[in-house]
mmCIF file of C-alpha atoms and ligand atoms in Angstrom:
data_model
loop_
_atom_site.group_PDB
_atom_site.id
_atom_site.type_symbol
_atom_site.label_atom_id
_atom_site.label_comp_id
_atom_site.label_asym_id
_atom_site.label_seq_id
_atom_site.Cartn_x
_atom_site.Cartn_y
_atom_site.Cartn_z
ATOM 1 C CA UNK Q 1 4.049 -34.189 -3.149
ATOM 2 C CA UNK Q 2 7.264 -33.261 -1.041
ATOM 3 C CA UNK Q 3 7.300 -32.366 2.295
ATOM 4 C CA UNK Q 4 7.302 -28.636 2.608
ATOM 5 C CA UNK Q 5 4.447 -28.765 -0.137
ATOM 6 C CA UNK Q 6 1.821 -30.805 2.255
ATOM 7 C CA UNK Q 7 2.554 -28.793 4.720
ATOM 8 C CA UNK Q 8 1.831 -25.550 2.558
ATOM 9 C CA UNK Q 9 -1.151 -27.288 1.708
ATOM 10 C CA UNK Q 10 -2.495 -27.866 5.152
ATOM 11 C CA UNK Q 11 -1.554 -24.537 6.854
ATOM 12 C CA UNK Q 12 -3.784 -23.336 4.191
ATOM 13 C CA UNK Q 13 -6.462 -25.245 4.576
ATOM 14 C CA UNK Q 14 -6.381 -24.446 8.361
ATOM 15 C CA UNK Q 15 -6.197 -21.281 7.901
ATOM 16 C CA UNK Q 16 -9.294 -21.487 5.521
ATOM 17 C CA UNK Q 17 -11.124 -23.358 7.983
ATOM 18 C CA UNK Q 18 -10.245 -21.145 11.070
ATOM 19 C CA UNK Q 19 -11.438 -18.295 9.061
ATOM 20 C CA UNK Q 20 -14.535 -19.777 8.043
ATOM 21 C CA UNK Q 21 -15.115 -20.804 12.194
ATOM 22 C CA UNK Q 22 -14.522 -17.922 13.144
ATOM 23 C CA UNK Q 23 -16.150 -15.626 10.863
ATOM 24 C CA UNK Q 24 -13.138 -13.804 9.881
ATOM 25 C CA UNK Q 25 -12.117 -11.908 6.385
ATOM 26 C CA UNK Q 26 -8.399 -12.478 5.512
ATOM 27 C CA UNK Q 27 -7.252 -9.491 3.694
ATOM 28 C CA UNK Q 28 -4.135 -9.350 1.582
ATOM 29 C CA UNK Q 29 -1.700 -6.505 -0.139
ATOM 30 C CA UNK Q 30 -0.404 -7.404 -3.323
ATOM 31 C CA UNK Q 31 2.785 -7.200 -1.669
ATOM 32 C CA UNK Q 32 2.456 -9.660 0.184
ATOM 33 C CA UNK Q 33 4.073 -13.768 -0.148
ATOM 34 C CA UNK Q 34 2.503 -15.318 -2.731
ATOM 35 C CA UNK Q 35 1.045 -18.046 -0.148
ATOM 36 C CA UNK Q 36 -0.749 -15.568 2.132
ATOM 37 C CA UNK Q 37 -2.023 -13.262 -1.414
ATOM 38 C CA UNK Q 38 -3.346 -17.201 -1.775
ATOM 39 C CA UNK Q 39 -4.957 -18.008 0.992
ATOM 40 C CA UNK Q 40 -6.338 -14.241 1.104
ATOM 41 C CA UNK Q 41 -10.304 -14.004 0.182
ATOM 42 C CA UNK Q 42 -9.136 -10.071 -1.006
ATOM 43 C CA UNK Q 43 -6.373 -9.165 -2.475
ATOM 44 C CA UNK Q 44 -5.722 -5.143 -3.290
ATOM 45 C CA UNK Q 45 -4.205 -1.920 -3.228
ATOM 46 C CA UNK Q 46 -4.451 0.122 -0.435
ATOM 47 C CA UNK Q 47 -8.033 1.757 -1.315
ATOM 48 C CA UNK Q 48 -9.499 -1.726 -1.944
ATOM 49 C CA UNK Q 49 -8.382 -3.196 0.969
ATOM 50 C CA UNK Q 50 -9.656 -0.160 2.476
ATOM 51 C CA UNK Q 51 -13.140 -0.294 1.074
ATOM 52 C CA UNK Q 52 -13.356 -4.281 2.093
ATOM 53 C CA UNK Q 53 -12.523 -3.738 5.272
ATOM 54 C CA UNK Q 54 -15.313 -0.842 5.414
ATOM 55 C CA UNK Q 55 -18.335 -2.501 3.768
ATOM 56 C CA UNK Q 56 -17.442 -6.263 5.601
ATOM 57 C CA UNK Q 57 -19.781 -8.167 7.600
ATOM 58 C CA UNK Q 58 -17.245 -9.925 8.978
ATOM 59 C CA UNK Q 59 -16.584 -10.528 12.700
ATOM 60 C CA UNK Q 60 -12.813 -10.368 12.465
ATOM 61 C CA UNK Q 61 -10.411 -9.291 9.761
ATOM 62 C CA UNK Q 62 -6.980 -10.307 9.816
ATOM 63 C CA UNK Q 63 -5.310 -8.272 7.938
ATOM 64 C CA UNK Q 64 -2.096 -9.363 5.626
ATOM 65 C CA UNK Q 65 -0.161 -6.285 4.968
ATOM 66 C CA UNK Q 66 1.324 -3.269 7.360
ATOM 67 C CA UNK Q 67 0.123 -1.484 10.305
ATOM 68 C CA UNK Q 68 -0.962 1.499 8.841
ATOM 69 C CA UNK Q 69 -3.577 -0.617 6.858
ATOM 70 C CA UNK Q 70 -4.777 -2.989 9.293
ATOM 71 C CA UNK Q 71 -5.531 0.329 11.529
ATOM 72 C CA UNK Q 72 -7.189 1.996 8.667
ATOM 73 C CA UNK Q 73 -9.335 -0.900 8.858
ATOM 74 C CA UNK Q 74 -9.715 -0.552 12.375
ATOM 75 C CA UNK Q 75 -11.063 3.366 11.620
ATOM 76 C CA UNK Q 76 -13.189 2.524 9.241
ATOM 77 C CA UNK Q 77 -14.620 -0.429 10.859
ATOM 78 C CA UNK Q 78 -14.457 0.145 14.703
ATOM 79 C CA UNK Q 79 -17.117 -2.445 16.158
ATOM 80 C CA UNK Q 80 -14.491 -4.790 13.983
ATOM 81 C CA UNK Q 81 -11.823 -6.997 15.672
ATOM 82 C CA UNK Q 82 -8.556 -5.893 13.120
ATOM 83 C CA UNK Q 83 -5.692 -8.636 13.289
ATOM 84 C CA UNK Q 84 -2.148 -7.791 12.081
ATOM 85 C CA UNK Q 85 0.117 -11.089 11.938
ATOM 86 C CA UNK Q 86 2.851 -9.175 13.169
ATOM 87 C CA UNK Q 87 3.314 -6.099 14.270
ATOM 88 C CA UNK Q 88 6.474 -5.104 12.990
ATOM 89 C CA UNK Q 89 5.216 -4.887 9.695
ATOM 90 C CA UNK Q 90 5.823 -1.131 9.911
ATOM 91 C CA UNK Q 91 6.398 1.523 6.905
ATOM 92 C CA UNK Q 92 9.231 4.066 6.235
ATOM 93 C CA UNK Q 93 6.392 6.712 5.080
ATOM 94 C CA UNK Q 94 4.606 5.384 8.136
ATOM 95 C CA UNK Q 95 7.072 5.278 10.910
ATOM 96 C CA UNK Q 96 9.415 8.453 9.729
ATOM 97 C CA UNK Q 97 5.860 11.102 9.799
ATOM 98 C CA UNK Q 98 5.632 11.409 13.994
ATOM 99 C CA UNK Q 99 2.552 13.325 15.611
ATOM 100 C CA UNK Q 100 5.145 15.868 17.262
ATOM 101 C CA UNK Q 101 7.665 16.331 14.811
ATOM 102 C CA UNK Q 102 4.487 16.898 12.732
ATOM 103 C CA UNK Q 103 2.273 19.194 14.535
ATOM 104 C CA UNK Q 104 5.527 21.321 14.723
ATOM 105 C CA UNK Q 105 5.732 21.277 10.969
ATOM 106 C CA UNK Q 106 2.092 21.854 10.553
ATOM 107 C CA UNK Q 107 2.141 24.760 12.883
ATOM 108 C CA UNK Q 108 4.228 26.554 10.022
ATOM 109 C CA UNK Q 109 1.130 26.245 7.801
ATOM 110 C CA UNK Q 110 -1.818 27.108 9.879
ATOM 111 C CA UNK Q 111 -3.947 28.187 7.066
ATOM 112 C CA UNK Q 112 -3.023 24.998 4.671
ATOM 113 C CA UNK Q 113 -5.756 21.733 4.238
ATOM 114 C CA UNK Q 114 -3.523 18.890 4.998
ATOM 115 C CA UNK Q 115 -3.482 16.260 2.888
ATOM 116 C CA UNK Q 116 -2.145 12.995 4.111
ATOM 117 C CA UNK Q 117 -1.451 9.736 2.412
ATOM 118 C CA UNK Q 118 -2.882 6.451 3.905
ATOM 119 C CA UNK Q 119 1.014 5.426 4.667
ATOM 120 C CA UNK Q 120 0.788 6.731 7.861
ATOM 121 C CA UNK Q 121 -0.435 6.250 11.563
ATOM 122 C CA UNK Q 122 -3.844 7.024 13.127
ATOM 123 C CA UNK Q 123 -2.544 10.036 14.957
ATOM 124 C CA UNK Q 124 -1.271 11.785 11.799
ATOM 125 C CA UNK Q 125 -4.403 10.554 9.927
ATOM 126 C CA UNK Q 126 -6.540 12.606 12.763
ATOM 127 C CA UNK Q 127 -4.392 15.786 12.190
ATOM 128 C CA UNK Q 128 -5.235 15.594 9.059
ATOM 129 C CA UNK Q 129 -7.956 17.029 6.776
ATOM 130 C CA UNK Q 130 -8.711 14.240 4.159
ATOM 131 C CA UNK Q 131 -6.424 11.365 3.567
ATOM 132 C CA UNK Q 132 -6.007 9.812 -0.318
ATOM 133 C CA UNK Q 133 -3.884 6.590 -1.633
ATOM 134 C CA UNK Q 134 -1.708 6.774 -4.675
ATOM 135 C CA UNK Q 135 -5.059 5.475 -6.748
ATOM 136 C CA UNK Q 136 -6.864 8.430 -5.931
ATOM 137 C CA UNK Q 137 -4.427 11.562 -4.113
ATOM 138 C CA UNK Q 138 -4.948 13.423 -7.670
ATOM 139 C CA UNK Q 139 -8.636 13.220 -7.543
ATOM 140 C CA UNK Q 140 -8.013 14.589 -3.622
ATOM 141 C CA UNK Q 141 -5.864 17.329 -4.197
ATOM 142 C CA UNK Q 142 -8.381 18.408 -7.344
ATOM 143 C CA UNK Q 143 -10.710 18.731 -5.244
ATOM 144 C CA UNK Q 144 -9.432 21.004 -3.163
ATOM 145 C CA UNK Q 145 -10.386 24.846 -4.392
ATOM 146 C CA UNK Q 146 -7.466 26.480 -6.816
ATOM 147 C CA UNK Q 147 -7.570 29.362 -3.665
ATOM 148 C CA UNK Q 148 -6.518 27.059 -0.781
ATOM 149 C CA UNK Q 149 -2.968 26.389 -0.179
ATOM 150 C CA UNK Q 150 -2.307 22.648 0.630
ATOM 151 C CA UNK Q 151 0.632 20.636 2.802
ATOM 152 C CA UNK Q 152 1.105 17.377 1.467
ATOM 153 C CA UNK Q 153 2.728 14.608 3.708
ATOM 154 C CA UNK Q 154 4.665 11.880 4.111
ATOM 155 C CA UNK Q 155 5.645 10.916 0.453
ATOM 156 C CA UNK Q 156 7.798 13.655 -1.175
ATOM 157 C CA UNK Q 157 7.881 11.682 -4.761
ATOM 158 C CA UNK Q 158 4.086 11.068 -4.818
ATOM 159 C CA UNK Q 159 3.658 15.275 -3.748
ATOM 160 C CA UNK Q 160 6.316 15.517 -6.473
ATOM 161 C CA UNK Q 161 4.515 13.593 -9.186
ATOM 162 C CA UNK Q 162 0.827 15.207 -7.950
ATOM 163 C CA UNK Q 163 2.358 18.956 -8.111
ATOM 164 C CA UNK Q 164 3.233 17.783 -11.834
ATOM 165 C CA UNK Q 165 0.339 16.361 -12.446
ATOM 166 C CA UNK Q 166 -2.272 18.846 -11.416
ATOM 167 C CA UNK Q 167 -0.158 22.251 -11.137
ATOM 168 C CA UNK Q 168 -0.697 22.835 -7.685
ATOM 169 C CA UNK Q 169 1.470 24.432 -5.419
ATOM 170 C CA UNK Q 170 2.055 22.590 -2.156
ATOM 171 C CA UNK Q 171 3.856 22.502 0.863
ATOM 172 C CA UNK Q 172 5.942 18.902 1.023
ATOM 173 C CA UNK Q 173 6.821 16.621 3.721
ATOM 174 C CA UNK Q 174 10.246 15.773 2.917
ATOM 175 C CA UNK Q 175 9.099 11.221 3.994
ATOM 176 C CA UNK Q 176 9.953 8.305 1.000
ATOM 177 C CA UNK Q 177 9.428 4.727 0.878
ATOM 178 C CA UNK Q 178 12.916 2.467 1.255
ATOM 179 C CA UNK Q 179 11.633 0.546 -1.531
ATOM 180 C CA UNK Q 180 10.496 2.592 -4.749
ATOM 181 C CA UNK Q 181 13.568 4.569 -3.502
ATOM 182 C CA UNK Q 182 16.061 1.622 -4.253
ATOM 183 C CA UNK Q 183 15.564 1.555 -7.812
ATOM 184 C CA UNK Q 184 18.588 1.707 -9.633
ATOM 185 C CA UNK Q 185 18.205 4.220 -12.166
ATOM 186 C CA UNK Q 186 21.618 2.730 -14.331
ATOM 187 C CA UNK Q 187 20.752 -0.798 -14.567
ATOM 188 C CA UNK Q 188 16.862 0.351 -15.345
ATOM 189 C CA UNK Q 189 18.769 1.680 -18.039
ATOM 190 C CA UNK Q 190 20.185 -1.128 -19.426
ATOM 191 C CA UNK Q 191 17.420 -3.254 -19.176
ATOM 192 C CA UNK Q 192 15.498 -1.238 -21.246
ATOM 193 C CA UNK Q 193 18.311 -1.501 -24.042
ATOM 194 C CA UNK Q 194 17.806 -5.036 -23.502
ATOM 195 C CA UNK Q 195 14.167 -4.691 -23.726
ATOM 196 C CA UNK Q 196 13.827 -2.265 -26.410
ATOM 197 C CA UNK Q 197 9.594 -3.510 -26.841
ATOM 198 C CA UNK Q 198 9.531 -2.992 -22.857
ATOM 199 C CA UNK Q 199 7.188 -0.400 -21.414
ATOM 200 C CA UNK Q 200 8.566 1.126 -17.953
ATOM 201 C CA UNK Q 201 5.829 1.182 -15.374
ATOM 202 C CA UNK Q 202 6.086 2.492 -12.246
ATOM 203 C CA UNK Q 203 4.452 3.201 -9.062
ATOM 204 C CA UNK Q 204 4.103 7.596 -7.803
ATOM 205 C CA UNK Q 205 6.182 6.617 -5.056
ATOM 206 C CA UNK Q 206 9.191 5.935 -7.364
ATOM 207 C CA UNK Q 207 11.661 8.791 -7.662
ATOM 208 C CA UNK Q 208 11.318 11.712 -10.032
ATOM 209 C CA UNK Q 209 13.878 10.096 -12.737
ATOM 210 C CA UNK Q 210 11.710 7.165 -12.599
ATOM 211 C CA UNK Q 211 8.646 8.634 -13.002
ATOM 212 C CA UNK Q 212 9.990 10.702 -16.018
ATOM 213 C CA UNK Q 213 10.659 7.758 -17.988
ATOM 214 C CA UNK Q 214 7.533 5.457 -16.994
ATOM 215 C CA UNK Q 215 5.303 5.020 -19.499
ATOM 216 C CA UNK Q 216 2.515 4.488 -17.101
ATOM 217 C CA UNK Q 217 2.097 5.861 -13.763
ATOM 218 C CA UNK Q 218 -0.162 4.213 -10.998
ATOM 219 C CA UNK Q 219 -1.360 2.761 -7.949
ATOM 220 C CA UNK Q 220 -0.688 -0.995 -7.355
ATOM 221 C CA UNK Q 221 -4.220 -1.825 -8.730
ATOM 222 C CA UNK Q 222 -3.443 0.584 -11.833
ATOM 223 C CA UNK Q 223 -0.757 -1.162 -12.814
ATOM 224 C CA UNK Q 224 -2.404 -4.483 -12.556
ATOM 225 C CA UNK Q 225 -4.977 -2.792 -14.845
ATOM 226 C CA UNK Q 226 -2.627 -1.165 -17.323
ATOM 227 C CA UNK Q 227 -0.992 -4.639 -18.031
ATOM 228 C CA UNK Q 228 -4.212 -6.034 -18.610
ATOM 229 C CA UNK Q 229 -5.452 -3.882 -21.072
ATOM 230 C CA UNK Q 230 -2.517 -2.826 -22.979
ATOM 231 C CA UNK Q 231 -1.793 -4.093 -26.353
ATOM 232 C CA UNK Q 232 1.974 -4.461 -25.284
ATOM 233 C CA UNK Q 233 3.670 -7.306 -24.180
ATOM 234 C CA UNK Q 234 6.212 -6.494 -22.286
ATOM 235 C CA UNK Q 235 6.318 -4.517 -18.944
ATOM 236 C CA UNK Q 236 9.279 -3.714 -16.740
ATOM 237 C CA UNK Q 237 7.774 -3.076 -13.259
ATOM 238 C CA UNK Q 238 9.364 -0.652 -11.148
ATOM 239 C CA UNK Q 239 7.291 -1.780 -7.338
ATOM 240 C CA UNK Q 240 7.687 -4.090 -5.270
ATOM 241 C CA UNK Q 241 8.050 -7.484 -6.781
ATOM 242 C CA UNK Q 242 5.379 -9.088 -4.675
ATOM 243 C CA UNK Q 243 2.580 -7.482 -7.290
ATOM 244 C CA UNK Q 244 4.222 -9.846 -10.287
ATOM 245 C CA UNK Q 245 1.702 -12.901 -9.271
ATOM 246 C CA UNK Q 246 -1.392 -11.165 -9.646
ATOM 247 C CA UNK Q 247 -0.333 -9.456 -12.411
ATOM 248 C CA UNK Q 248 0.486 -12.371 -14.361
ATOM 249 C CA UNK Q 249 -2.481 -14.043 -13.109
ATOM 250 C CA UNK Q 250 -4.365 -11.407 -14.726
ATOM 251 C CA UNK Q 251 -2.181 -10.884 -18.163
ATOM 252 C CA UNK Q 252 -1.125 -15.046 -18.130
ATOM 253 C CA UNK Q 253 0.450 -13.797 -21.639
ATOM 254 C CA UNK Q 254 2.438 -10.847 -20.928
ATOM 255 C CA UNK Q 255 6.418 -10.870 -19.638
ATOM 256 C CA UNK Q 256 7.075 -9.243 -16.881
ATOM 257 C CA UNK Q 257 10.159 -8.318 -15.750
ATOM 258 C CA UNK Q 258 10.881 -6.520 -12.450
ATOM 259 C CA UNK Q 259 12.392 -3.159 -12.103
ATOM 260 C CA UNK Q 260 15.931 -3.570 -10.886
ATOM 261 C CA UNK Q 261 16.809 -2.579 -7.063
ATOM 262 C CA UNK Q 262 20.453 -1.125 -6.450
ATOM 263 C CA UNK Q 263 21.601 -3.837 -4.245
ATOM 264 C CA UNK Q 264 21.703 -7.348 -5.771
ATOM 265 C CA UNK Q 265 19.519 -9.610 -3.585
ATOM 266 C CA UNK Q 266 17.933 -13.122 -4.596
ATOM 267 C CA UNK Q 267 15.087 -11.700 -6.846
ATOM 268 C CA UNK Q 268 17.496 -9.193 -8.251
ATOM 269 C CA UNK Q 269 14.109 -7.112 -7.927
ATOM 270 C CA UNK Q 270 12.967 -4.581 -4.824
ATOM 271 C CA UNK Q 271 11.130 -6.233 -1.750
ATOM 272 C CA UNK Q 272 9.211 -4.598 1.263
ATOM 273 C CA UNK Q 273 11.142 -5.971 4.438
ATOM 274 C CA UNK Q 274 8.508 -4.748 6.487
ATOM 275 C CA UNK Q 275 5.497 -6.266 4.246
ATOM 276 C CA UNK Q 276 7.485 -9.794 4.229
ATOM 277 C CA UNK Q 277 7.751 -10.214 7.898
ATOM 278 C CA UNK Q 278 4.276 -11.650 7.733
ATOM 279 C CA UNK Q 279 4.183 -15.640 7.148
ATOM 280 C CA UNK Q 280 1.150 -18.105 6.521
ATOM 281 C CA UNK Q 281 2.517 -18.989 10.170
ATOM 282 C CA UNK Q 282 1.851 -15.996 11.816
ATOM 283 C CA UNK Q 283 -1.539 -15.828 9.605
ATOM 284 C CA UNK Q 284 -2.182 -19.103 11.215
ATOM 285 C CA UNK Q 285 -1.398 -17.969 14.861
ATOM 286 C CA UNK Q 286 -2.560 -14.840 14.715
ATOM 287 C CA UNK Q 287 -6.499 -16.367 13.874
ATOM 288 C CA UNK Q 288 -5.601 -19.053 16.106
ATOM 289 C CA UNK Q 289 -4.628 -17.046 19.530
ATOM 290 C CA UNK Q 290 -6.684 -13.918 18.271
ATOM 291 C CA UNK Q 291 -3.342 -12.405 18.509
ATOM 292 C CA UNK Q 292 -2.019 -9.505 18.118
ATOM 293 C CA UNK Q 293 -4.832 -7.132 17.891
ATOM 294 C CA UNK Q 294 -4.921 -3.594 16.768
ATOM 295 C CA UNK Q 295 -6.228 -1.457 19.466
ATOM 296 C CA UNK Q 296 -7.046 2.454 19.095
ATOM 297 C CA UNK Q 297 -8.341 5.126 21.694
ATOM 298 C CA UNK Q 298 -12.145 5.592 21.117
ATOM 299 C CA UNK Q 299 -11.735 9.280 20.501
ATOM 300 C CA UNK Q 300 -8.398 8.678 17.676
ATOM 301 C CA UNK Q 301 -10.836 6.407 15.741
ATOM 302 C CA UNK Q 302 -13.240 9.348 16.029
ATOM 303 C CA UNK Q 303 -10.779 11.881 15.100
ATOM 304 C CA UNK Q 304 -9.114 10.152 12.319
ATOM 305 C CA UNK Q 305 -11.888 8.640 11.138
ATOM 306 C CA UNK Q 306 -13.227 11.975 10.011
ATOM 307 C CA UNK Q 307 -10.648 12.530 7.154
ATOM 308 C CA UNK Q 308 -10.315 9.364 6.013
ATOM 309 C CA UNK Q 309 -13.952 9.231 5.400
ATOM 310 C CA UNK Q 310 -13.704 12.009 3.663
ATOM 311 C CA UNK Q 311 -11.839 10.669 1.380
ATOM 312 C CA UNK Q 312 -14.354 7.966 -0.005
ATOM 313 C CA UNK Q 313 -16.668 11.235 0.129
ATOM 314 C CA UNK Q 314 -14.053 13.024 -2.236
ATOM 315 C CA UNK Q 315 -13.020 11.143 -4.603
HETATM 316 P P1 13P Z 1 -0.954 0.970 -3.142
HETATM 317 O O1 13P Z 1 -1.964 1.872 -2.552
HETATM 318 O O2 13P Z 1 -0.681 1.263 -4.570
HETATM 319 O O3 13P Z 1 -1.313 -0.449 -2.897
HETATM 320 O O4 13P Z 1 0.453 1.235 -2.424
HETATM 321 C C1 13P Z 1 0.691 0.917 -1.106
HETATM 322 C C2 13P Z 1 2.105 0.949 -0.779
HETATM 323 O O5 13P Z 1 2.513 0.829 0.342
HETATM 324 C C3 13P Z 1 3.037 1.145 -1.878
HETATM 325 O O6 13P Z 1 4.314 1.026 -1.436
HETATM 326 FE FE1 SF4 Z 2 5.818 1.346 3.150
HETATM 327 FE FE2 SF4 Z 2 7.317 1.297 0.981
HETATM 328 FE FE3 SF4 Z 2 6.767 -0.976 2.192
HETATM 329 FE FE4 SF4 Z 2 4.844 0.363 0.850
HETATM 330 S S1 SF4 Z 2 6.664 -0.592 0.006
HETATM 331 S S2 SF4 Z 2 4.663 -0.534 2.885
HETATM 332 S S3 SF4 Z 2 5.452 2.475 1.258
HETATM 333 S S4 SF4 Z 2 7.971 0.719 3.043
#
């Protein structure tokens, strides 16, 4: 075994035994390195992780993927200790959707039911009426009577792709992700001459022209899903590329090719900055030093708490 391979090897199995010490649940996005989706004992989308961060017994969860997730966990799971490895693992959605900038835009809708994506911070989650993910914002915004007009915030292309979807009329705010914005819609082009057996699928935060042409449209976990279960064998996948090792470890069989970004980088595929600053390091310190910590008000866990609970009520 070379070097850097032991040492993979034994960061992991500290981390393993640190967690099992300390009573901790090591949660993972699929976006995440493939070491850390590894050493995770969860690996999801953002309703799983949600839901395993609900329902744990755990004592502490560190939690492998962005802010607004590990304090979702936080909500849902006060008594809890959340862990984030770092804490610049921010969001565009996230960190562009303010609580002032937002209550001013809200304030133009005063009779509206807000519904707000899990890409964003507590405070917006406890202006909010019910909060949804990209596996389940349809189901959400279904359920909200035909009579009732709706806001819709952060993610334009996912409002864009539910209005389609469900022929509601609703209010947008104008956020998007950095990532599933960087597709480039030319060279998706060509590889799909390449690929002429390919099937384009693509995440709701994609842009419209994406969307259009995706043969499948879904969360992270959908995707995983669609792979598995389709008779094809070929997928270009227009997320972020961190999602290829579980789905391959799911569909061993199937080629998967990443969706091409506009600016040529090592993968020649789109990466989350903000989800990569996390390291099996800074998993490793952060259960170590019980460091840093995600810590809420008592009364915005109350507040926000309300609508995203509502959500596993809804849908
Ligand atoms: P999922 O809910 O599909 O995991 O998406 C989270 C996310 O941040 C996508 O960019
Ligand atoms: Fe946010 Fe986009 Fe990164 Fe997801 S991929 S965490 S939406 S910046």
């Amino acid at each position: 075994m070379i070097a850097t391979e032991i040492e993979k090897k034994s960061i992991r199995q500290e981390i393993r035994e640190l967690a099992k010490m300390k009573n901790a649940l090591i949660l993972a996005h699929y976006y995440q390195r493939p070491e850390i989706q590894e050493v995770a004992d969860f690996v999801g989308d953002s309703l799983g992780l949600a839901k395993k961060a609900k329902e744990t017994n755990h004592k502490i969860i560190v939690f492998a993927g962005v802010k607004f997730m590990a304090e979702s966990a936080k909500i849902l799971n006060p008594d809890k200790r959340v862990f984030l490895p770092d804490m610049a693992a921010g969001c565009s959605l996230a960190d562009n959707c303010r609580p002032k900038e937002f209550g001013e835009f809200l304030k133009k809708y005063p009779d509206h039911v807000v519904v707000t994506y899990v890409n964003t911070s507590a405070e917006i989650k406890a202006m909010s009426d019910v909060i949804c993910t990209s596996s389940n914002a349809e189901a959400i915004v279904r359920k909200i009577p035909s009579d009732k007009k709706i806001v819709f915030a952060p993610d334009a292309n996912l409002g864009r792709y539910i209005i389609k979807q469900t022929g509601r009329d609703m209010v947008l705010w104008n956020g998007f992700c950095i990532v599933h914005e960087a597709f480039s819609v030319e060279k998706l082009i060509n590889l799909m001459h390449e690929h002429p057996d390919a099937v384009l699928i693509a995440h709701p935060e994609s842009e419209a022209h994406v969307l259009n042409m995706a043969a499948f449209v879904g969360s992270t976990k959908k995707m995983i899903d669609y792979v598995k279960q389709s008779e094809e064998q070929t997928f270009i996948v227009a997320t972020e590329a961190g999602i290829l090792l579980k789905m391959q470890e799911e569909a061993p069989g199937k080629t998967l090719i990443p969706a091409p970004a506009n600016e040529d980088n090592s993968c020649h595929c789109s990466e989350c900055a903000f989800m990569k600053v996390n390291t099996m390091e800074k998993v490793y310190n952060c259960l170590k030093n019980e460091t840093p910590e995600i810590i809420l008000d008592d009364q915005l866990i109350k507040d926000a708490s309300v609508p995203l609970n509502r959500m596993f009520e809804w849908a």
